[in-house]
Each structure stands twice: as C-alpha cells, then as structure tokens.
XYZ file of C-alpha atoms in Angstrom:
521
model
C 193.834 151.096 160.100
C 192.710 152.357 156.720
C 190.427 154.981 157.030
C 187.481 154.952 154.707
C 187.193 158.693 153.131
C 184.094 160.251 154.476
C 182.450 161.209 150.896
C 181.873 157.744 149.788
C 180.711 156.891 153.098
C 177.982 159.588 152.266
C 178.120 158.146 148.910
C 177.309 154.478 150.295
C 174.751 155.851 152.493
C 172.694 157.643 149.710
C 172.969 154.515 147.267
C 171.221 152.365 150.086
C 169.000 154.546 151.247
C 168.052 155.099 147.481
C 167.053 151.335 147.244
C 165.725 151.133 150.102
C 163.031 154.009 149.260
C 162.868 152.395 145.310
C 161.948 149.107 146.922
C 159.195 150.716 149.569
C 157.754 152.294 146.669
C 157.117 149.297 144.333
C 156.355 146.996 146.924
C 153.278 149.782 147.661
C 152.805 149.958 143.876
C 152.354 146.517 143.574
C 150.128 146.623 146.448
C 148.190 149.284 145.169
C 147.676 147.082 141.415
C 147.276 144.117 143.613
C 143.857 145.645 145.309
C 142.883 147.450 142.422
C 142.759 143.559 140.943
C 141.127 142.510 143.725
C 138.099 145.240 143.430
C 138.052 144.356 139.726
C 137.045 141.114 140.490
C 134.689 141.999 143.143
C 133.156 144.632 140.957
C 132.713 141.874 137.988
C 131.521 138.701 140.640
C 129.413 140.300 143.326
C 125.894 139.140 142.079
C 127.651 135.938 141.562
C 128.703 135.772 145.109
C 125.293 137.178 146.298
C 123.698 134.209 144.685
C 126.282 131.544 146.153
C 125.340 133.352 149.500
C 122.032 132.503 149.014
C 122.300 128.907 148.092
C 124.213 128.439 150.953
C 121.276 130.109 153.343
C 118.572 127.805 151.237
C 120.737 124.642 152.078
C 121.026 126.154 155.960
C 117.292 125.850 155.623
C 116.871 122.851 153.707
C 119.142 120.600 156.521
C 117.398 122.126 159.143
C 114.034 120.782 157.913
C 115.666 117.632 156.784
C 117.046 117.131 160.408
C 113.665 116.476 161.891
C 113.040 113.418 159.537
C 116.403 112.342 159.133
C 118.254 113.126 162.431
C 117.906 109.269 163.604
C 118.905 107.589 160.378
C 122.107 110.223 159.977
C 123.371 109.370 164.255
C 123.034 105.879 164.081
C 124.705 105.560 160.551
C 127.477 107.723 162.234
C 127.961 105.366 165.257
C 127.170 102.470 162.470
C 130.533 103.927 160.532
C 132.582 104.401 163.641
C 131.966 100.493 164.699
C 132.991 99.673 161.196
C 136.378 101.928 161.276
C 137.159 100.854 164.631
C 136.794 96.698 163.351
C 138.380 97.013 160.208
C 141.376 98.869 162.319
C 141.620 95.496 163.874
C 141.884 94.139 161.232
C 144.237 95.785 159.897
C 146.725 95.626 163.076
C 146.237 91.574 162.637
C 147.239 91.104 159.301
C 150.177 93.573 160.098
C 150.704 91.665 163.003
C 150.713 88.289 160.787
C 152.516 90.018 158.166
C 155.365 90.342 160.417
C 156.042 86.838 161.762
C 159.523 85.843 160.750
C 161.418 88.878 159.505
C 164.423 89.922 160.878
C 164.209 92.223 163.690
C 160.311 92.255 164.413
C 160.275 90.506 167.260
C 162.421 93.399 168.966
C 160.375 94.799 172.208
C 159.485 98.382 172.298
C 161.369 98.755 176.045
C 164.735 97.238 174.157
C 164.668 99.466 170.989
C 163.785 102.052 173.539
C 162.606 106.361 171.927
C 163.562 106.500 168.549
C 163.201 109.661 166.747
C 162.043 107.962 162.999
C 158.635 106.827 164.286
C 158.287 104.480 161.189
C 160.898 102.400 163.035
C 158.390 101.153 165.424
C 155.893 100.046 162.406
C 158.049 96.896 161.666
C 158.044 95.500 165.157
C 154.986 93.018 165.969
C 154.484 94.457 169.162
C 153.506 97.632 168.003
C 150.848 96.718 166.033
C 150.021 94.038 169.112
C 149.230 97.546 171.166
C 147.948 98.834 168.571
C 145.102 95.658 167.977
C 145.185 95.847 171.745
C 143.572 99.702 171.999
C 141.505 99.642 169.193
C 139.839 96.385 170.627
C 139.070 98.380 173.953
C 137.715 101.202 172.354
C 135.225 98.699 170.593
C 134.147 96.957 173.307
C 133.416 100.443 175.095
C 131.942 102.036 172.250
C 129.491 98.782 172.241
C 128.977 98.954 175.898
C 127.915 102.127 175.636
C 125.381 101.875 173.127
C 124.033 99.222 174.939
C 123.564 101.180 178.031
C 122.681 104.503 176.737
C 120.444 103.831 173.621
C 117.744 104.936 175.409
C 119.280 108.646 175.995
C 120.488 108.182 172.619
C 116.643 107.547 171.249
C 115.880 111.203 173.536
C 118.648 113.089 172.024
C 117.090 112.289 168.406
C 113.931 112.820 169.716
C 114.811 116.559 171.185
C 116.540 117.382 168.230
C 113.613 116.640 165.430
C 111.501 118.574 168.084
C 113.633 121.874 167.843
C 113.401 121.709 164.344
C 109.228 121.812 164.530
C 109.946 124.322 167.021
C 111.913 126.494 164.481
C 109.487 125.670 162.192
C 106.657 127.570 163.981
C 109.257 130.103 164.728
C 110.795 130.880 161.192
C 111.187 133.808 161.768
C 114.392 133.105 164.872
C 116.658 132.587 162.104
C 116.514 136.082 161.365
C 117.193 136.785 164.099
C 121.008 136.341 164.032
C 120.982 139.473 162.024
C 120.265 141.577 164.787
C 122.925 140.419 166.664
C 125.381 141.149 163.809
C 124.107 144.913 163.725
C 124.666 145.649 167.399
C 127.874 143.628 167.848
C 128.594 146.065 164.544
C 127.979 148.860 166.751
C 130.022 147.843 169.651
C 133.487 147.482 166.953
C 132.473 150.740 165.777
C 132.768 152.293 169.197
C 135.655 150.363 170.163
C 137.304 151.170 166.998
C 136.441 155.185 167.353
C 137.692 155.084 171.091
C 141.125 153.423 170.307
C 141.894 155.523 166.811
C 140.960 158.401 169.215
C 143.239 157.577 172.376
C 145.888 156.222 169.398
C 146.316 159.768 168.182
C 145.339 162.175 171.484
C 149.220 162.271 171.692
C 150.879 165.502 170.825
C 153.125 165.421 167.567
C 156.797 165.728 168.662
C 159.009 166.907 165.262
C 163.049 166.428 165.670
C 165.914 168.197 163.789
C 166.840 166.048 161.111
C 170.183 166.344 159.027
C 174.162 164.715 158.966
C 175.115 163.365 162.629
C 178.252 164.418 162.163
C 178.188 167.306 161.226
C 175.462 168.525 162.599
C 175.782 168.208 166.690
C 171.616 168.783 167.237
C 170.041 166.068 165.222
C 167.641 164.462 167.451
C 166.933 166.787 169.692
C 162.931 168.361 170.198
C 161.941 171.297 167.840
C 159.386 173.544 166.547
C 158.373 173.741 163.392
C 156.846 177.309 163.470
C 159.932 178.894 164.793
C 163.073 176.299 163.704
C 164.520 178.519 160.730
C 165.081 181.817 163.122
C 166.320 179.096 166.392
C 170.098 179.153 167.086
C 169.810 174.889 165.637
C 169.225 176.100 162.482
C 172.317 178.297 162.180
C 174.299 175.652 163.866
C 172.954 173.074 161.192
C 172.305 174.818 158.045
C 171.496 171.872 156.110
C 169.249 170.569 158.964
C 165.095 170.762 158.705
C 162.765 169.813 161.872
C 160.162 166.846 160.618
C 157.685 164.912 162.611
C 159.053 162.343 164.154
C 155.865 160.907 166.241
C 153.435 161.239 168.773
C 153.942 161.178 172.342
C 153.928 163.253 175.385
C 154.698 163.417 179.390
C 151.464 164.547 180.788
C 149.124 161.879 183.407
C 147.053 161.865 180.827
C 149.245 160.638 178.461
C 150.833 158.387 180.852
C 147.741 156.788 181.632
C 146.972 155.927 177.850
C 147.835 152.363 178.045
C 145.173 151.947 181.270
C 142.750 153.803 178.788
C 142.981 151.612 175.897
C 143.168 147.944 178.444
C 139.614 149.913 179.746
C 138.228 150.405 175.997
C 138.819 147.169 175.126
C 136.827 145.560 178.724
C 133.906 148.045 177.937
C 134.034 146.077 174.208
C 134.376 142.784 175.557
C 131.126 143.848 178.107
C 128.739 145.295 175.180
C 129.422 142.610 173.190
C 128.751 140.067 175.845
C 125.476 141.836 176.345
C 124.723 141.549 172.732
C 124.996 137.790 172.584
C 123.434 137.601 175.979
C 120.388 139.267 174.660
C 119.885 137.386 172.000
C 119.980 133.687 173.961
C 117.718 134.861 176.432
C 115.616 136.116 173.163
C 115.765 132.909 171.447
C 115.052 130.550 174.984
C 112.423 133.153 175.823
C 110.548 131.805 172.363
C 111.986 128.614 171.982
C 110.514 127.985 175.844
C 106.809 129.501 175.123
C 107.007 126.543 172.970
C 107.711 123.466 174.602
C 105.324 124.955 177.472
C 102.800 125.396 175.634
C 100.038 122.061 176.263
C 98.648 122.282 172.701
C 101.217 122.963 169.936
C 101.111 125.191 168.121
C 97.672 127.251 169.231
C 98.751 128.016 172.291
C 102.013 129.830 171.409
C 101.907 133.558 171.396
C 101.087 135.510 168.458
C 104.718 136.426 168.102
C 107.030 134.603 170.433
C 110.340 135.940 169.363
C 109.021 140.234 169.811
C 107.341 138.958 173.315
C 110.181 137.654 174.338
C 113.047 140.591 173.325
C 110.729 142.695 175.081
C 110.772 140.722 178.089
C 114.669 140.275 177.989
C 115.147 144.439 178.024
C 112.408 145.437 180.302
C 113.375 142.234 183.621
C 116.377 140.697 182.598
C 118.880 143.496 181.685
C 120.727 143.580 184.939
C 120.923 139.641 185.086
C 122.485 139.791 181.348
C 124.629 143.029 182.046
C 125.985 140.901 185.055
C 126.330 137.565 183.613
C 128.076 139.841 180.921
C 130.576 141.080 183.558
C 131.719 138.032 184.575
C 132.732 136.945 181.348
C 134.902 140.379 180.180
C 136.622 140.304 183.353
C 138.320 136.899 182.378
C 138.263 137.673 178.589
C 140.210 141.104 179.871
C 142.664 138.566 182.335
C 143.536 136.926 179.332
C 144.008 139.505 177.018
C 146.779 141.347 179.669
C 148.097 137.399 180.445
C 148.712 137.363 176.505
C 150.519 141.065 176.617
C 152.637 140.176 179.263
C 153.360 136.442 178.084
C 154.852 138.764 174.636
C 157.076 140.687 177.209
C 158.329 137.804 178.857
C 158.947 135.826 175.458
C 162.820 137.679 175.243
C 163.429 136.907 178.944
C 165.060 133.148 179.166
C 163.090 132.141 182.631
C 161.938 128.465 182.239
C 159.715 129.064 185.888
C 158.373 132.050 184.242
C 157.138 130.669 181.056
C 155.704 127.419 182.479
C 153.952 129.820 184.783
C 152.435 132.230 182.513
C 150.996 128.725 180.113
C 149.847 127.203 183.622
C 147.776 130.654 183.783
C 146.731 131.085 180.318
C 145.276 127.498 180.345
C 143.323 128.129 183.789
C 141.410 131.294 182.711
C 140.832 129.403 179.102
C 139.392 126.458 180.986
C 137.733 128.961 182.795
C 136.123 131.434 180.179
C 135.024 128.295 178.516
C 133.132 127.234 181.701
C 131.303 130.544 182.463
C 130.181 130.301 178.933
C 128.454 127.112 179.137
C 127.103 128.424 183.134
C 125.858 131.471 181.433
C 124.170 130.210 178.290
C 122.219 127.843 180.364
C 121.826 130.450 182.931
C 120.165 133.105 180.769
C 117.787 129.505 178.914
C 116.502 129.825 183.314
C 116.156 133.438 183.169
C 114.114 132.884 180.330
C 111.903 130.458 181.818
C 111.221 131.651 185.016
C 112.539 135.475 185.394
C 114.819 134.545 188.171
C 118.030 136.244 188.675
C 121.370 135.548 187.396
C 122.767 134.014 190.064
C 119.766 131.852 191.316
C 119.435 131.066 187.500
C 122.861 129.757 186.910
C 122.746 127.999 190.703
C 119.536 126.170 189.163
C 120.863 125.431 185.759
C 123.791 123.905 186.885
C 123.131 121.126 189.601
C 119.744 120.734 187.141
C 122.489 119.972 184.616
C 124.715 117.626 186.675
C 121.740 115.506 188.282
C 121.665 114.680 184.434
C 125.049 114.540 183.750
C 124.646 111.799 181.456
C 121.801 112.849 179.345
C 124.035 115.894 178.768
C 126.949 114.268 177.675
C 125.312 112.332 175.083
C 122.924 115.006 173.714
C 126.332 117.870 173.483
C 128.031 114.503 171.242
C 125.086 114.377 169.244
C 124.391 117.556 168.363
C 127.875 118.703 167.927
C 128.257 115.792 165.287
C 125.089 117.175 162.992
C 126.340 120.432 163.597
C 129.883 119.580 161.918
C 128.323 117.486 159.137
C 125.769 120.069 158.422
C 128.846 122.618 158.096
C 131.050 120.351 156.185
C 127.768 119.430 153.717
C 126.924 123.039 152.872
C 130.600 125.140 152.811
C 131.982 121.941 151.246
C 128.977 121.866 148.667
C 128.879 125.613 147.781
C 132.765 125.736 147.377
C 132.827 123.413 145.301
C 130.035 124.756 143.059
C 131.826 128.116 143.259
C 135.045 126.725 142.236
C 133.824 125.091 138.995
C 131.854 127.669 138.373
C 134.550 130.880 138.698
C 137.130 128.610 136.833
C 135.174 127.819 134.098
C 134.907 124.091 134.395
C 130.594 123.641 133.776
C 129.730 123.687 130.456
C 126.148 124.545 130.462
C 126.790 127.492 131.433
C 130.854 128.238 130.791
C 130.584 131.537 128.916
C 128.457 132.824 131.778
C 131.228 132.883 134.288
C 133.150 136.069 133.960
C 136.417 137.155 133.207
C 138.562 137.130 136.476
C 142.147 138.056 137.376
C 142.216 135.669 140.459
C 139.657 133.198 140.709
C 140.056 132.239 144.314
C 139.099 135.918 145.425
C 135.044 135.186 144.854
C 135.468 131.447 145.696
C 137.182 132.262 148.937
C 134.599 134.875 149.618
C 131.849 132.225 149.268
C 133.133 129.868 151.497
C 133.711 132.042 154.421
C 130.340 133.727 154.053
C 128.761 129.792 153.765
C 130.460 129.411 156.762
C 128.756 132.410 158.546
C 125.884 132.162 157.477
C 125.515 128.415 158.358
C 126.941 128.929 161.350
C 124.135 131.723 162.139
C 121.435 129.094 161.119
C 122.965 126.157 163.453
C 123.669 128.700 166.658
C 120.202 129.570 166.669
C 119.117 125.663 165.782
C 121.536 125.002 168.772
C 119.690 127.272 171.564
C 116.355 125.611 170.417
C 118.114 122.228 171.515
C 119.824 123.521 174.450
C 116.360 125.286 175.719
C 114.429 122.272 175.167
C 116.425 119.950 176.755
C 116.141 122.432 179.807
C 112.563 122.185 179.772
C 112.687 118.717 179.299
C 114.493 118.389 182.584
C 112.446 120.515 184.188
C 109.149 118.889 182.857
C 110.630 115.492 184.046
C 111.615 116.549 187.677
C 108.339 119.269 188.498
C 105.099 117.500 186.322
C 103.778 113.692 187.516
C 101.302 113.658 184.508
C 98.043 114.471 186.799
C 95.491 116.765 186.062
C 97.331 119.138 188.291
C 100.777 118.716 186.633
C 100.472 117.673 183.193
C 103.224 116.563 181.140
C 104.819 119.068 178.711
C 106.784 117.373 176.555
C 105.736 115.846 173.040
C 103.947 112.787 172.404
C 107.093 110.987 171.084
C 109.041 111.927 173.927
C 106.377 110.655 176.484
C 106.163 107.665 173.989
C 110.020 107.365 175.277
C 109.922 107.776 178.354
C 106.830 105.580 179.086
C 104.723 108.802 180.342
C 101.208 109.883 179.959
C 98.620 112.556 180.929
C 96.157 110.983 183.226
C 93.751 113.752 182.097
C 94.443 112.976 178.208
C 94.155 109.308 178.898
C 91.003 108.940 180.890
C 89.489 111.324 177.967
C-alpha cells in the first residue's frame, strides 16, 4: 500500500479547513448584508405598515358591525352557493358520464382494472364518474334534508350572532381588550425565556487541549486555562493551547437540568393558560351582564368589562388556575410524547412508531376537548360563580341536551369567521402589494424605495391576520356566552312575572315566546 506522506496530509487538511472557515464567514457576511437590507426596509416602510395595520383593524371593525345586518343574507348565500356547486358537480359527472359511452376501454369496472398508481387512469372509465354522480347526489339530498329540518336553528344561529354584535357594540371597548392578553402572555415568554437562557448556561465551561492528534498524545483531554502553560501537557505538546470546548458538568444539579427545563416549560404552559383563562371569563363576565340584563342597554353596568376582571381575580382565580392545570399537564404529555417520538425516529420498530402516533393523536383529541370543556366552563363561572368543576359538569350536559343547536351554530360561525379573515388579510395584502411594488398610479412616487418588497407586504399580512384574529376571538366569546345564556334562559325562565324571558325580542319572535308581564301591559 502506498503510503500518503504525512506533510500533504497536513497540507490537505489546512486547504479544507481553510474553505471551510472562508465559506462560514461569507455565508455570515451575507447574512449580516442580508438583515442590514431587511432593517433598511423596515426603517424606510414602518409608517407605511403602521397605516396598513390600521386599515386592517378599521375593516375588523367595519365587518363586525356589518355582521349584525348582513349575517343572514351572507349564511344563506353560502348554503345558496354550496347547493349550486354540489348540482352543477352533477352535472358535470353526467355529461362525463355521457361523454364516455362508446370509447374503447370505458366500460372497464373499477374491481377489474383493480389500484392503479396514475389516478387519471380511473377518469376515463364510466363508472367512475357513475360513483362519482352517485356521492355528490347523496350529499345533495342531505344537505337539502337538512335545511329543511334545521332552518329553524339555522334562523337562531343568525339571530345570536347579529345579537353579539349589538352586544359588542355597547361594549366597544372588549376589543381592546385582546391587548391585555398580549402583554401578560408577553410576560410569561419573557420568564420562560430568562429561566431557560439561565438553566442553558448554569453549566460550567469545560476547555480541552487542542493541537495535532498525532503528535500530540493529550488532545482531548480536560484542562485549565489558568495553569495549562506551566502543566506537564503543555511540555508534552508544545504546539498545543487549551480552548473552550463547552459547557457541561457531573454534579445532581447538573444532572437534573433536563427535569428543570421539562418543569420551566409546564410552569409556561400554566401562566399562559391562566392568561387566556382570565380573559374568557373577563369577556363572558361582560358579555353575560348583557344578555341578563331585562332592559338593554340601561340596565348594564356602568363598565361591564372592569366589573367583571375584577370579579374574575378576586372569586374565580383558583377555578381558572385549576382549569389551567388541566390543560398544561396534557400540553406538557405532548410536548415529552414529541421528544421521545424524535428519539425513537432512528430506531426501525414498526410497534413502536404506530404506538407513539396512536398516543400523540389521543392527547391531541384530548387537549382539543378540555379546551372546548374549559372555555364553556369558565362562560358558567362567569355566570353564576360556581366552581370549576361544577361549572364544566353544568356546561357540558347543558351543551349536549342541545347537541344540535350546537352543531349548527359552531358551522355557522366558523364560516363568517373564515370569510371575515379571508375578506380583510386578502384585501389589505393586496392593497399592500400594489402599493410597495409600485403598481397605483395616483399615488406611485409615494411608495418608497425598497430592496425587497415582500418584507413590508409580508409584515402586513401576518399582522392583518392578528389583529383580525384578536377582533373575531373576542366577537367569538360574545357568541359562545350568549348562546349559553340562551340555553339557560330557555331551560330556567317560563315567561311569567316570576321568570321573565331574557332573551331579545327577535329571538322570542323565533321561538314563539313572550313575557306575560310585557304582554298583559
């Protein structure tokens, strides 16, 4: 064997590790011109963006308002639409179906051809587009049925959702309110962020003799710095030099890091579960001084939103702490499920893997649950002061005696929540994006100078997106509390003198109810 000579090794070694350190360095110079870019345009756009920010809140506001006029017309010209996709689907599949009478090789089944991997395969056989005809005909006849059979809890789901947005309307100032919440869940990052930078680098520094492994028999062993060039190492490597290598250590303290930092992030998950938790039972708490109050709006409180955060922090804090619990300790079983399931992903053990996604899709299902048991748990709490548990034990079978109602009022509102989204991020990006690229002429020369145009457009549309989605979370607690108190109203009140009805005048309209009191006067 030819022996390679031991100088151009070294040689070899110094060219690549030459590159290697010439590449590291202009990738970070690049880096470094690339953000420098970046806070050029920033520096340049920011009162642009501010004022795309605040079109986006004034349209927030403006489909808000428009929602208690327009809510009706904008569901049933969605289930209109859907009817009219759904038919002209079938139509479709028929003339395919038609299309395909005679050619060669249609009239294949789907069992014969059997799983093909080239899906467009199956679009020239008439039974495919037979199924096809088939399903889409089923889901019309459904879709029909249902409307038939539920228009009426259709007609209450509009009706609850034009009377949240009077309710936000005497209680403008809810939609502020979001803002608090974004200050204390600030706080809680900041001490999660503190605690973990802090147990990051409680290690002790651990510095190694660097120099040639072969000639030097010491490299990579433990030194100290203070005391390395009088140690016996250094006269057995002269060319060697001790370095920080990285932080570590062998203490139980050190050893127990990992628990530390798995703790840190539960107390997160808990404070910021509080937060939110704080600020539902805030909103309900006004939201709910609304819909019971008899004679809207003079007998609300002079400010619903203050009475109620006060309320929330001086009776409720143990029920929201604890509601909060529950929720980190599955947040926290999912986080470790999702460390070990990245431990597990080099071991090839089929059993283990399809266990691990059984788990991980149990405690999602799961989180996803106790959030919907404690929203309308703490919408109780706010209603009648009860405890967490008795509150979510009420909420729910409250809930699934109207399972129905539910069901069609979540559909509803989660389709004007999505167009309402769509409408404003869609309609401010695109404003943003003619404007930053210079594309309006009125004002063209007003745009300015940019080195990447998509930095302030992209900025826009995610802070569209927050802030819309601020303005609809607190639009969608004003739904979700009144249709509690709806359900409430309907099961407890008769319409006597003794137990008037609550609810608005087009809801009783509705429902076919009256106040004996308010009709004999």
């Amino acid at each position: 064997m030819l022996e390679v000579p031991r100088t151009l090794s070294t040689t070899s070694s110094s060219a690549c590790l030459a590159s290697r350190t010439t590449r590291k360095a202009n990738g970070v110079l690049e880096a470094r011109q690339l953000a420098m870019r970046i806070f050029e345009d920033y520096t340049v756009s920011w009162y642009w963006i501010v004022i795309g920010l605040v079109i986006a809140m004034m349209m927030s506001l403006l489909f808000i308002v428009l929602l208690r006029f327009l809510a009706g017309i904008m569901v049933w010209v969605m289930i209109v639409m859907v009817i009219l996709v759904l038919g002209y689907g079938i139509f479709h599949c028929y003339m395919e179906y038609a299309r395909l009478r005679g050619e060669a090789g249609s009239e294949i089944s789907l069992v014969d051809l059997g799983f093909q991997t080239d899906l467009r395969v199956y679009l020239h056989l008439r039974q495919t587009w037979m199924a096809f005809m088939i399903i889409l005909s089923i889901l019309e006849v459904i879709i029909i049925l249902l409307l038939i059979f539920l228009r009426k809890r259709i007609l209450i789901a509009i009706a609850l959702i034009k009377e949240a947005s009077r309710a936000v309307g005497y209680v403008m100032c809810s939609m502020l309110y979001p803002l608090v919440t974004f200050f204390l869940l600030c706080l809680c990052i900041a001490y999660w962020a503190s605690t973990a930078v802090f147990l990051s680098t409680s290690n002790e520094a651990i510095y190694k003799i660097f120099g040639d492994i072969t000639t030097c028999p010491v490299t990579g062993k433990t030194c100290n710095p203070e005391t390395f060039s009088s140690s016996n190492e250094s006269r057995l490597c002269p060319g060697a030099h001790c370095q920080f290598a990285f932080y570590g250590g062998e203490s139980a303290y050190h050893r127990a890091l990992l628990g530390l930092q798995i703790f840190n992030a539960f107390m997160f998950f808990w404070l910021s579960n509080f937060v939110l938790a704080l600020g539902q039972v805030t909103l309900a708490g006004a939201f709910a001084s609304y819909y019971w109050a008899l004679h809207k709006p003079d007998d609300l409180p002079a400010f619903p939103l203050f009475s109620s955060f006060s309320r929330a922090l001086r009776y409720h804090t143990g029920s929201l702490a604890f509601g909060a619990l529950i929720l980190a300790i599955v947040q926290i079983i999912r986080v470790m499920l999702e460390y070990l399931d990245q431990r597990l992903k080099a071991a090839d053990n089929k059993f283990a893997k399809f266990l691990m996604t059984c788990l991980k899709c149990c405690f999602w299902c799961l989180e996803k649950f106790i959030r919907f048991l404690n929203r309308n748990a703490y919408i109780m709490i706010a209603i009648y002061g009860t405890n967490f548990c008795t509150s979510a034990k009420n909420a729910f079978f409250l809930l699934m005696r109207n399972i129905i109602r539910v069901a069609v009022l979540d559909k509803v509102t989660d389709f004007l929540f999505l167009l309402g989204k769509l409408l404003i991020v869609g309609s401010v990006g695109i404003l943003a994006f003619f404007f930053f690229t210079h594309r309006i002429r009125i004002i063209q020369d007003t745009a300015p100078p940019l080195n990447y145009y998509w930095v302030p457009i992209l900025t826009v549309i995610i802070g569209s997106y927050l802030i819309a989605h601020g303005f609809f979370s607190v639009y969608g607690m004003c739904v979700d509390t009144l249709f509690l108190c709806f359900l409430e109203d309907l099961e407890r009140n008769d319409g006597s003198a003794e137990r008037p009805y609550f609810m608005s005048s087009n809801l009783k309209k509705l429902l076919n109810k009256t106040n004996k009191k308010l009709a004999e006067s």
